[in-house]
Amino acid sequence: MNDNSYPLAKEQYAAFGVDTDAAIERALAIPISLHCWQADDNIGFEGQDGVSGGGIMATGNYPGRARTVDEVRQDLAKSISLIPGVSRVNVHAYYAEFEDGFVDRDRLEPKHFRKWMDWAQQLGIGLDFNPSFHAHPKADDGFTLSHADAAIRNFWIEHGKRARKIAEAMADAQGTPCNLNFWVPDGAKDLVADRWTPRQRLAESYDAIFADTTIDESKCLDFVESKLFGIGSEEYVVGSHDFYTVYALTRNKGLTMDMGHYHPTETIHDKISCQLMGQQKLLLHVSRPIRWDSDHVVIFNDDLKNVFLEIQRGNAWDNVVVALDFFDASINRVGAYVIGTRATRKGILYALLDPSSTLQAYETEGRNAQRLALMEEFKSMPFSAVWNRLCAKASVPTGANWLAEMEAYEAGTLSARD
Ligand code: RNT
Ligand code: ZN
């Protein structure tokens, strides 16, 4: 592609003190962790057909869903080839692979993820990991780590402990830390008479999981994810935002904020500067709620831009991990990955092109019309020229040129799946 427009764009940004070359370099280096669960509509491959639960659901029946873990990896590799910058892959425990039959979650070991590790190494990417507390018969009545039955709680505690060992093994294999995200679906559909005891039990179960001091916490980076509600847990969620804010802060764990886990019109960007006053690290689950936690494919919208602008304006890139969490079964799933991840990378680039220091200087000087004017002006700067240069630098298709590759992959590979 002819990118004559880049030098002009570069000049325009430079006039405001923004170095586009530096922004491109930096934007390419920030890892984005692709969730493995978009490829198969969040079903997993434990061979326990029809087990759902957990209050999350992909809707749609577009052909081409990955039918095996190999197909998940194939789709991820294809997607990654069309996405600029450093990608990682975020694996859930229910994407384990067994040589001699089903192994339940309280017995999982690093060897059940060996193929993922080998594959990641071949691709030159890092892996992140998640214990899976949903889509399992022992999660069917809506409680796991906060369950009233100690036997069920202990089963899940053991799963959590094993997940940390697996994350540590991944870190060893890849030479970079593995981000480990804990999310439990625990909650109730309707009014509960006791909101206290399940929270007490949830905290105790986590404490039991994290009490394993053999885990090297420079390799396994623990995060805990909050939620407002789920399908079937509309009234009460044990692990609410407040629960985890306090838990993460008092236990020195990272806090995961999913963009879809708040009230319908509540956005997360304004929370970042507050949480990072105390939290060690934030893990973002970049997602797009529509009316509820619908996990739509991420697009380059204001919510996304505002999140990254906040990080940029607070110079907090080192305290934030970027991971994706969406699942749409109604469109080509490789397309979903590429749209959502490219949008996220665009959000990062957009923020890195922000004239933050000028805006902040205006603010200090009380020149607030200038501040607002510049914020407005930057919305119509020649961003696409810089984005296309970033794609060209990363040797991936610019603009919408990746669509031809998606279509070829659909015709050659996805269409052969039923
Ligand atoms: C659910 C959480 C959680 C899951 C994944 C599959 O509401 O967002 O992150 O989407 O762990
Ligand atoms: Zn999430």
CSV table of C-alpha atoms and ligand atoms in Angstrom, one decimal:
chain,number,residue,atom,x,y,z
A,1,MET,CA,0.0,0.0,0.0
A,2,ASN,CA,1.1,3.5,-0.9
A,3,ASP,CA,1.5,5.3,2.4
A,4,ASN,CA,2.3,8.8,1.2
A,5,SER,CA,0.0,10.1,3.8
A,6,TYR,CA,2.2,9.1,6.7
A,7,PRO,CA,4.9,11.9,6.4
A,8,LEU,CA,2.1,14.5,6.3
A,9,ALA,CA,0.3,12.9,9.3
A,10,LYS,CA,3.6,12.8,11.2
A,11,GLU,CA,4.1,16.5,10.6
A,12,GLN,CA,0.6,17.3,11.8
A,13,TYR,CA,1.1,15.4,15.0
A,14,ALA,CA,4.6,16.8,15.5
A,15,ALA,CA,3.2,20.3,15.4
A,16,PHE,CA,1.6,19.4,18.7
A,17,GLY,CA,4.7,17.8,20.1
A,18,VAL,CA,3.6,14.3,19.4
A,19,ASP,CA,6.2,11.8,18.0
A,20,THR,CA,4.3,9.4,15.9
A,21,ASP,CA,7.3,7.1,15.3
A,22,ALA,CA,7.8,6.7,19.0
A,23,ALA,CA,4.1,6.1,19.5
A,24,ILE,CA,4.1,3.3,16.9
A,25,GLU,CA,7.0,1.6,18.5
A,26,ARG,CA,5.5,1.7,21.9
A,27,ALA,CA,2.0,0.7,20.7
A,28,LEU,CA,3.5,-2.4,19.0
A,29,ALA,CA,5.3,-3.5,22.1
A,30,ILE,CA,2.4,-3.5,24.5
A,31,PRO,CA,1.1,-7.1,24.8
A,32,ILE,CA,-2.6,-7.9,24.1
A,33,SER,CA,-3.7,-11.3,25.4
A,34,LEU,CA,-6.2,-13.0,23.1
A,35,HIS,CA,-8.7,-15.2,24.9
A,36,CYS,CA,-8.8,-18.7,23.5
A,37,TRP,CA,-12.6,-19.0,24.1
A,38,GLN,CA,-13.9,-16.9,21.1
A,39,ALA,CA,-12.9,-19.7,18.7
A,40,ASP,CA,-15.3,-22.3,20.1
A,41,ASP,CA,-18.0,-20.1,21.6
A,42,ASN,CA,-16.8,-20.7,25.2
A,43,ILE,CA,-17.7,-24.4,25.3
A,44,GLY,CA,-14.3,-26.0,26.0
A,45,PHE,CA,-13.2,-29.6,25.2
A,46,GLU,CA,-13.5,-31.6,28.4
A,47,GLY,CA,-15.8,-34.0,26.7
A,48,GLN,CA,-18.6,-33.2,29.1
A,49,ASP,CA,-21.2,-32.4,26.5
A,50,GLY,CA,-23.9,-29.9,27.3
A,51,VAL,CA,-22.5,-28.7,30.7
A,52,SER,CA,-23.1,-25.0,30.8
A,53,GLY,CA,-23.6,-22.7,33.8
A,54,GLY,CA,-21.7,-19.7,35.0
A,55,GLY,CA,-23.9,-17.0,33.7
A,56,ILE,CA,-22.1,-16.4,30.4
A,57,MET,CA,-23.2,-17.3,27.0
A,58,ALA,CA,-22.2,-16.8,23.3
A,59,THR,CA,-25.1,-16.3,21.0
A,60,GLY,CA,-25.2,-17.1,17.3
A,61,ASN,CA,-24.6,-20.1,15.1
A,62,TYR,CA,-22.3,-18.9,12.3
A,63,PRO,CA,-20.6,-21.8,10.7
A,64,GLY,CA,-17.0,-22.6,11.4
A,65,ARG,CA,-16.8,-23.0,15.1
A,66,ALA,CA,-13.6,-24.7,16.2
A,67,ARG,CA,-14.3,-28.4,17.1
A,68,THR,CA,-11.0,-29.3,18.7
A,69,VAL,CA,-8.3,-27.6,20.6
A,70,ASP,CA,-6.1,-27.9,17.5
A,71,GLU,CA,-8.7,-25.9,15.6
A,72,VAL,CA,-8.8,-23.3,18.3
A,73,ARG,CA,-5.0,-22.9,18.0
A,74,GLN,CA,-5.3,-22.9,14.2
A,75,ASP,CA,-7.8,-20.0,14.3
A,76,LEU,CA,-5.7,-18.1,16.9
A,77,ALA,CA,-2.6,-18.4,14.7
A,78,LYS,CA,-4.5,-17.2,11.7
A,79,SER,CA,-5.9,-14.3,13.6
A,80,ILE,CA,-2.5,-13.4,15.2
A,81,SER,CA,-1.0,-13.3,11.7
A,82,LEU,CA,-3.5,-10.4,10.8
A,83,ILE,CA,-2.9,-8.5,14.0
A,84,PRO,CA,-0.1,-6.0,14.5
A,85,GLY,CA,2.1,-6.0,17.7
A,86,VAL,CA,2.8,-8.3,20.5
A,87,SER,CA,0.1,-10.9,21.0
A,88,ARG,CA,-0.2,-13.4,23.8
A,89,VAL,CA,-2.8,-16.1,24.3
A,90,ASN,CA,-5.0,-16.5,27.3
A,91,VAL,CA,-5.9,-20.1,27.9
A,92,HIS,CA,-8.8,-21.3,30.2
A,93,ALA,CA,-8.4,-24.5,32.2
A,94,TYR,CA,-11.2,-26.2,30.3
A,95,TYR,CA,-9.0,-26.2,27.2
A,96,ALA,CA,-6.8,-28.9,28.7
A,97,GLU,CA,-5.8,-31.8,26.6
A,98,PHE,CA,-5.7,-35.4,27.9
A,99,GLU,CA,-3.8,-38.3,26.6
A,100,ASP,CA,-5.6,-41.0,28.6
A,101,GLY,CA,-9.1,-39.8,29.1
A,102,PHE,CA,-10.8,-37.1,31.1
A,103,VAL,CA,-9.0,-35.5,34.1
A,104,ASP,CA,-11.2,-33.5,36.4
A,105,ARG,CA,-10.2,-29.9,37.3
A,106,ASP,CA,-8.9,-30.8,40.7
A,107,ARG,CA,-6.3,-33.1,39.1
A,108,LEU,CA,-5.0,-30.9,36.3
A,109,GLU,CA,-1.3,-30.6,35.8
A,110,PRO,CA,1.1,-28.6,33.6
A,111,LYS,CA,1.4,-31.6,31.2
A,112,HIS,CA,-2.3,-31.1,30.2
A,113,PHE,CA,-1.2,-27.8,28.7
A,114,ARG,CA,2.0,-29.0,27.2
A,115,LYS,CA,0.7,-28.7,23.6
A,116,TRP,CA,-0.4,-25.1,24.3
A,117,MET,CA,3.1,-24.4,25.6
A,118,ASP,CA,4.9,-26.0,22.7
A,119,TRP,CA,2.6,-24.2,20.2
A,120,ALA,CA,3.2,-20.8,21.9
A,121,GLN,CA,6.9,-21.4,21.8
A,122,GLN,CA,6.8,-22.1,18.1
A,123,LEU,CA,4.8,-19.0,17.5
A,124,GLY,CA,7.1,-17.0,19.7
A,125,ILE,CA,4.3,-15.8,22.0
A,126,GLY,CA,3.5,-15.9,25.7
A,127,LEU,CA,0.6,-17.6,27.4
A,128,ASP,CA,-1.7,-16.4,30.2
A,129,PHE,CA,-4.0,-18.7,32.2
A,130,ASN,CA,-7.4,-18.9,33.9
A,131,PRO,CA,-8.7,-21.5,36.3
A,132,SER,CA,-12.2,-22.5,35.2
A,133,PHE,CA,-14.9,-22.3,37.9
A,134,HIS,CA,-17.8,-22.6,35.5
A,135,ALA,CA,-19.1,-25.1,32.9
A,136,HIS,CA,-18.8,-28.0,35.3
A,137,PRO,CA,-21.3,-30.1,37.3
A,138,LYS,CA,-19.8,-28.9,40.6
A,139,ALA,CA,-20.7,-25.3,39.5
A,140,ASP,CA,-24.3,-26.1,38.5
A,141,ASP,CA,-26.0,-24.8,41.6
A,142,GLY,CA,-24.3,-21.4,41.2
A,143,PHE,CA,-21.6,-21.6,43.9
A,144,THR,CA,-18.0,-22.8,43.8
A,145,LEU,CA,-15.4,-21.3,46.1
A,146,SER,CA,-18.2,-19.8,48.3
A,147,HIS,CA,-20.3,-23.0,48.3
A,148,ALA,CA,-21.8,-24.0,51.7
A,149,ASP,CA,-20.6,-27.6,51.2
A,150,ALA,CA,-17.0,-27.8,52.2
A,151,ALA,CA,-16.4,-30.8,49.9
A,152,ILE,CA,-17.4,-28.7,46.9
A,153,ARG,CA,-15.3,-25.7,48.1
A,154,ASN,CA,-12.3,-27.9,48.6
A,155,PHE,CA,-12.6,-29.3,45.1
A,156,TRP,CA,-12.5,-25.8,43.7
A,157,ILE,CA,-9.7,-24.7,46.1
A,158,GLU,CA,-7.6,-27.6,44.7
A,159,HIS,CA,-8.4,-26.5,41.2
A,160,GLY,CA,-7.2,-23.0,42.0
A,161,LYS,CA,-4.0,-24.3,43.5
A,162,ARG,CA,-3.3,-26.4,40.5
A,163,ALA,CA,-4.0,-23.5,38.1
A,164,ARG,CA,-1.2,-21.5,39.9
A,165,LYS,CA,1.2,-24.4,39.3
A,166,ILE,CA,0.2,-24.5,35.6
A,167,ALA,CA,0.7,-20.8,35.3
A,168,GLU,CA,4.1,-21.1,36.9
A,169,ALA,CA,5.0,-23.9,34.4
A,170,MET,CA,3.9,-21.7,31.5
A,171,ALA,CA,6.1,-18.9,32.8
A,172,ASP,CA,9.0,-21.2,33.0
A,173,ALA,CA,8.4,-22.4,29.5
A,174,GLN,CA,8.1,-19.0,28.0
A,175,GLY,CA,10.5,-16.9,30.1
A,176,THR,CA,7.9,-14.3,30.8
A,177,PRO,CA,5.5,-14.2,33.8
A,178,CYS,CA,2.0,-15.7,33.3
A,179,ASN,CA,-1.0,-13.6,34.2
A,180,LEU,CA,-3.5,-15.8,36.1
A,181,ASN,CA,-7.0,-14.6,36.3
A,182,PHE,CA,-9.5,-15.9,38.9
A,183,TRP,CA,-13.2,-15.4,38.1
A,184,VAL,CA,-16.0,-17.4,39.9
A,185,PRO,CA,-19.6,-17.2,38.9
A,186,ASP,CA,-20.9,-17.5,42.5
A,187,GLY,CA,-24.2,-15.8,43.1
A,188,ALA,CA,-28.0,-16.1,43.3
A,189,LYS,CA,-30.9,-15.4,41.0
A,190,ASP,CA,-33.0,-13.8,43.7
A,191,LEU,CA,-32.9,-12.3,47.1
A,192,VAL,CA,-30.7,-14.0,49.6
A,193,ALA,CA,-31.1,-13.7,53.4
A,194,ASP,CA,-27.4,-13.9,54.1
A,195,ARG,CA,-25.1,-11.8,51.9
A,196,TRP,CA,-22.3,-12.1,54.4
A,197,THR,CA,-21.4,-15.8,54.9
A,198,PRO,CA,-20.7,-16.6,51.2
A,199,ARG,CA,-18.4,-13.6,51.0
A,200,GLN,CA,-16.6,-14.8,54.1
A,201,ARG,CA,-16.2,-18.3,52.6
A,202,LEU,CA,-15.1,-16.8,49.2
A,203,ALA,CA,-12.3,-14.9,51.0
A,204,GLU,CA,-11.3,-17.9,53.0
A,205,SER,CA,-11.2,-20.1,49.9
A,206,TYR,CA,-9.0,-17.6,48.1
A,207,ASP,CA,-6.7,-17.3,51.1
A,208,ALA,CA,-6.4,-21.1,51.1
A,209,ILE,CA,-5.4,-21.1,47.4
A,210,PHE,CA,-2.9,-18.3,47.8
A,211,ALA,CA,-1.4,-19.8,50.9
A,212,ASP,CA,0.7,-22.1,48.7
A,213,THR,CA,4.0,-20.5,49.2
A,214,THR,CA,5.8,-22.9,46.8
A,215,ILE,CA,4.5,-20.8,43.9
A,216,ASP,CA,6.9,-18.2,42.6
A,217,GLU,CA,4.9,-15.0,42.5
A,218,SER,CA,7.3,-13.4,40.1
A,219,LYS,CA,6.2,-16.0,37.6
A,220,CYS,CA,2.5,-16.5,38.4
A,221,LEU,CA,0.9,-13.1,38.7
A,222,ASP,CA,-2.5,-13.6,40.4
A,223,PHE,CA,-5.5,-11.4,39.5
A,224,VAL,CA,-9.1,-11.6,40.8
A,225,GLU,CA,-12.1,-10.5,38.6
A,226,SER,CA,-15.3,-8.9,39.9
A,227,LYS,CA,-18.7,-8.9,38.4
A,228,LEU,CA,-22.1,-7.2,38.8
A,229,PHE,CA,-24.4,-9.9,37.7
A,230,GLY,CA,-24.7,-12.9,35.4
A,231,ILE,CA,-27.5,-15.0,33.8
A,232,GLY,CA,-29.0,-16.7,36.8
A,233,SER,CA,-27.1,-14.5,39.3
A,234,GLU,CA,-29.0,-11.3,38.7
A,235,GLU,CA,-29.6,-10.4,42.4
A,236,TYR,CA,-26.5,-11.3,44.2
A,237,VAL,CA,-22.9,-11.9,43.1
A,238,VAL,CA,-20.6,-12.9,45.9
A,239,GLY,CA,-17.5,-11.6,44.1
A,240,SER,CA,-18.8,-8.1,43.5
A,241,HIS,CA,-16.6,-5.1,42.6
A,242,ASP,CA,-16.4,-4.0,46.2
A,243,PHE,CA,-15.6,-7.5,47.4
A,244,TYR,CA,-12.6,-7.8,45.1
A,245,THR,CA,-11.5,-4.2,45.5
A,246,VAL,CA,-11.0,-4.9,49.2
A,247,TYR,CA,-9.7,-8.4,48.7
A,248,ALA,CA,-7.1,-7.5,46.1
A,249,LEU,CA,-5.9,-4.5,48.2
A,250,THR,CA,-5.6,-6.4,51.5
A,251,ARG,CA,-4.1,-9.5,50.0
A,252,ASN,CA,-1.7,-7.8,47.5
A,253,LYS,CA,-3.3,-9.4,44.4
A,254,GLY,CA,-4.0,-7.8,41.1
A,255,LEU,CA,-7.5,-6.6,40.3
A,256,THR,CA,-9.3,-7.5,37.0
A,257,MET,CA,-11.8,-5.0,35.7
A,258,ASP,CA,-13.9,-6.3,32.9
A,259,MET,CA,-15.6,-3.5,30.8
A,260,GLY,CA,-18.8,-5.4,30.8
A,261,HIS,CA,-19.1,-6.0,34.6
A,262,TYR,CA,-20.6,-2.8,35.8
A,263,HIS,CA,-24.0,-1.1,35.5
A,264,PRO,CA,-25.2,-0.7,32.0
A,265,THR,CA,-24.1,2.9,31.5
A,266,GLU,CA,-21.1,2.7,33.9
A,267,THR,CA,-17.7,2.8,32.2
A,268,ILE,CA,-14.4,1.9,33.8
A,269,HIS,CA,-12.0,4.7,32.7
A,270,ASP,CA,-12.7,6.9,35.7
A,271,LYS,CA,-12.0,4.0,38.1
A,272,ILE,CA,-8.4,3.5,36.9
A,273,SER,CA,-6.8,6.5,38.7
A,274,CYS,CA,-8.6,5.5,41.9
A,275,GLN,CA,-7.8,1.8,41.9
A,276,LEU,CA,-4.1,2.5,41.1
A,277,MET,CA,-3.8,4.6,44.2
A,278,GLY,CA,-3.7,1.3,46.0
A,279,GLN,CA,-3.9,-1.7,43.8
A,280,GLN,CA,-0.6,-3.2,42.6
A,281,LYS,CA,-1.8,-4.0,39.1
A,282,LEU,CA,-4.9,-3.9,37.0
A,283,LEU,CA,-5.8,-6.5,34.4
A,284,LEU,CA,-8.3,-5.2,31.9
A,285,HIS,CA,-10.8,-7.5,30.3
A,286,VAL,CA,-11.4,-5.5,27.2
A,287,SER,CA,-15.0,-6.2,26.2
A,288,ARG,CA,-18.1,-4.4,24.9
A,289,PRO,CA,-21.4,-4.7,26.8
A,290,ILE,CA,-24.6,-3.8,25.1
A,291,ARG,CA,-27.4,-3.4,27.6
A,292,TRP,CA,-25.9,-6.2,29.7
A,293,ASP,CA,-22.6,-8.1,29.9
A,294,SER,CA,-23.1,-9.3,26.3
A,295,ASP,CA,-19.4,-9.6,25.4
A,296,HIS,CA,-19.8,-8.1,22.0
A,297,VAL,CA,-16.7,-7.8,19.8
A,298,VAL,CA,-14.6,-4.8,20.9
A,299,ILE,CA,-14.7,-1.8,18.6
A,300,PHE,CA,-12.8,1.5,18.5
A,301,ASN,CA,-15.3,3.4,20.4
A,302,ASP,CA,-15.2,6.1,23.1
A,303,ASP,CA,-15.3,3.6,26.0
A,304,LEU,CA,-12.2,1.9,24.6
A,305,LYS,CA,-10.3,5.1,23.8
A,306,ASN,CA,-11.1,6.6,27.3
A,307,VAL,CA,-9.6,3.6,29.0
A,308,PHE,CA,-6.3,3.8,27.2
A,309,LEU,CA,-6.3,7.6,27.4
A,310,GLU,CA,-6.5,7.4,31.2
A,311,ILE,CA,-3.6,5.0,31.3
A,312,GLN,CA,-1.6,7.3,29.0
A,313,ARG,CA,-2.4,10.5,31.0
A,314,GLY,CA,-1.5,8.8,34.2
A,315,ASN,CA,1.6,7.2,32.7
A,316,ALA,CA,0.3,3.8,34.1
A,317,TRP,CA,1.2,1.5,31.3
A,318,ASP,CA,3.5,-0.6,33.5
A,319,ASN,CA,0.7,-1.2,36.0
A,320,VAL,CA,-1.8,-2.5,33.5
A,321,VAL,CA,-2.2,-5.8,31.7
A,322,VAL,CA,-4.4,-5.9,28.6
A,323,ALA,CA,-6.5,-9.0,27.9
A,324,LEU,CA,-9.6,-9.5,25.7
A,325,ASP,CA,-12.9,-11.0,26.8
A,326,PHE,CA,-15.6,-11.2,24.1
A,327,PHE,CA,-17.4,-14.0,22.3
A,328,ASP,CA,-19.6,-13.6,19.3
A,329,ALA,CA,-20.9,-16.8,17.6
A,330,SER,CA,-22.9,-14.9,15.0
A,331,ILE,CA,-20.0,-13.8,12.7
A,332,ASN,CA,-16.9,-15.3,11.3
A,333,ARG,CA,-14.9,-16.0,14.5
A,334,VAL,CA,-11.5,-15.2,13.1
A,335,GLY,CA,-13.1,-12.0,11.9
A,336,ALA,CA,-14.2,-11.4,15.5
A,337,TYR,CA,-10.7,-11.9,16.9
A,338,VAL,CA,-9.1,-9.6,14.3
A,339,ILE,CA,-11.7,-6.8,14.6
A,340,GLY,CA,-11.6,-6.8,18.4
A,341,THR,CA,-7.8,-7.1,18.7
A,342,ARG,CA,-7.1,-4.6,16.0
A,343,ALA,CA,-9.5,-2.2,17.6
A,344,THR,CA,-7.8,-2.7,21.0
A,345,ARG,CA,-4.4,-2.0,19.4
A,346,LYS,CA,-5.9,1.1,17.8
A,347,GLY,CA,-7.1,2.2,21.2
A,348,ILE,CA,-3.6,1.9,22.5
A,349,LEU,CA,-2.0,3.8,19.6
A,350,TYR,CA,-4.7,6.5,19.8
A,351,ALA,CA,-3.8,7.1,23.5
A,352,LEU,CA,-0.1,7.1,22.8
A,353,LEU,CA,-0.8,9.9,20.2
A,354,ASP,CA,-2.5,12.0,22.8
A,355,PRO,CA,-0.9,15.4,23.5
A,356,SER,CA,-1.2,14.7,27.2
A,357,SER,CA,1.6,17.0,28.4
A,358,THR,CA,0.2,19.9,26.5
A,359,LEU,CA,-3.3,19.3,27.7
A,360,GLN,CA,-2.1,19.0,31.3
A,361,ALA,CA,-0.1,22.2,30.9
A,362,TYR,CA,-3.1,24.0,29.7
A,363,GLU,CA,-5.0,22.7,32.7
A,364,THR,CA,-2.4,23.9,35.1
A,365,GLU,CA,-2.5,27.3,33.5
A,366,GLY,CA,-6.2,27.5,33.6
A,367,ARG,CA,-6.5,27.6,29.8
A,368,ASN,CA,-9.5,25.4,29.7
A,369,ALA,CA,-10.8,26.5,26.3
A,370,GLN,CA,-7.5,25.5,24.8
A,371,ARG,CA,-7.6,22.2,26.6
A,372,LEU,CA,-11.1,21.4,25.3
A,373,ALA,CA,-10.2,22.7,21.8
A,374,LEU,CA,-7.2,20.4,21.6
A,375,MET,CA,-9.1,17.4,22.8
A,376,GLU,CA,-11.6,18.1,20.0
A,377,GLU,CA,-9.0,18.7,17.4
A,378,PHE,CA,-7.3,15.4,18.1
A,379,LYS,CA,-10.4,13.4,17.3
A,380,SER,CA,-10.0,14.4,13.6
A,381,MET,CA,-6.3,14.1,13.3
A,382,PRO,CA,-5.0,11.8,10.5
A,383,PHE,CA,-5.0,8.8,12.8
A,384,SER,CA,-5.6,6.2,10.0
A,385,ALA,CA,-2.3,7.2,8.3
A,386,VAL,CA,-0.4,6.4,11.5
A,387,TRP,CA,-2.4,3.2,12.1
A,388,ASN,CA,-1.6,2.0,8.6
A,389,ARG,CA,2.1,2.8,9.1
A,390,LEU,CA,2.0,0.7,12.3
A,391,CYS,CA,0.4,-2.2,10.4
A,392,ALA,CA,3.0,-1.9,7.7
A,393,LYS,CA,5.8,-1.9,10.2
A,394,ALA,CA,4.4,-5.1,11.7
A,395,SER,CA,4.0,-6.7,8.3
A,396,VAL,CA,0.3,-7.2,8.6
A,397,PRO,CA,-2.4,-6.0,6.2
A,398,THR,CA,-3.2,-2.3,6.4
A,399,GLY,CA,-6.8,-0.9,6.5
A,400,ALA,CA,-9.4,-3.5,5.6
A,401,ASN,CA,-7.0,-5.6,3.5
A,402,TRP,CA,-7.1,-8.4,6.0
A,403,LEU,CA,-10.6,-9.2,5.0
A,404,ALA,CA,-9.4,-11.0,1.9
A,405,GLU,CA,-7.4,-13.3,4.0
A,406,MET,CA,-10.2,-13.9,6.4
A,407,GLU,CA,-12.4,-14.8,3.4
A,408,ALA,CA,-9.8,-17.2,2.0
A,409,TYR,CA,-9.4,-18.9,5.3
A,410,GLU,CA,-13.2,-19.2,5.6
A,411,ALA,CA,-13.4,-20.8,2.1
A,412,GLY,CA,-10.4,-23.0,2.6
A,413,THR,CA,-10.6,-24.0,6.2
A,414,LEU,CA,-13.6,-22.9,8.2
A,415,SER,CA,-16.2,-24.0,5.6
A,416,ALA,CA,-15.0,-27.6,6.0
A,417,ARG,CA,-16.2,-27.7,9.6
A,418,ASP,CA,-19.8,-28.5,10.3
B,1,RNT,C1,-17.3,-13.8,33.0
B,1,RNT,C2,-15.9,-13.2,33.1
B,1,RNT,C3,-14.8,-14.1,32.7
B,1,RNT,C4,-15.1,-15.0,31.5
B,1,RNT,C5,-14.0,-15.8,31.1
B,1,RNT,C6,-14.4,-17.0,30.2
B,1,RNT,O1,-18.3,-12.9,33.1
B,1,RNT,O2,-15.9,-12.0,32.3
B,1,RNT,O3,-13.7,-13.4,32.5
B,1,RNT,O4,-15.7,-14.3,30.5
B,1,RNT,O5,-13.2,-16.2,32.1
B,2,ZN,ZN,-14.0,-11.1,32.0
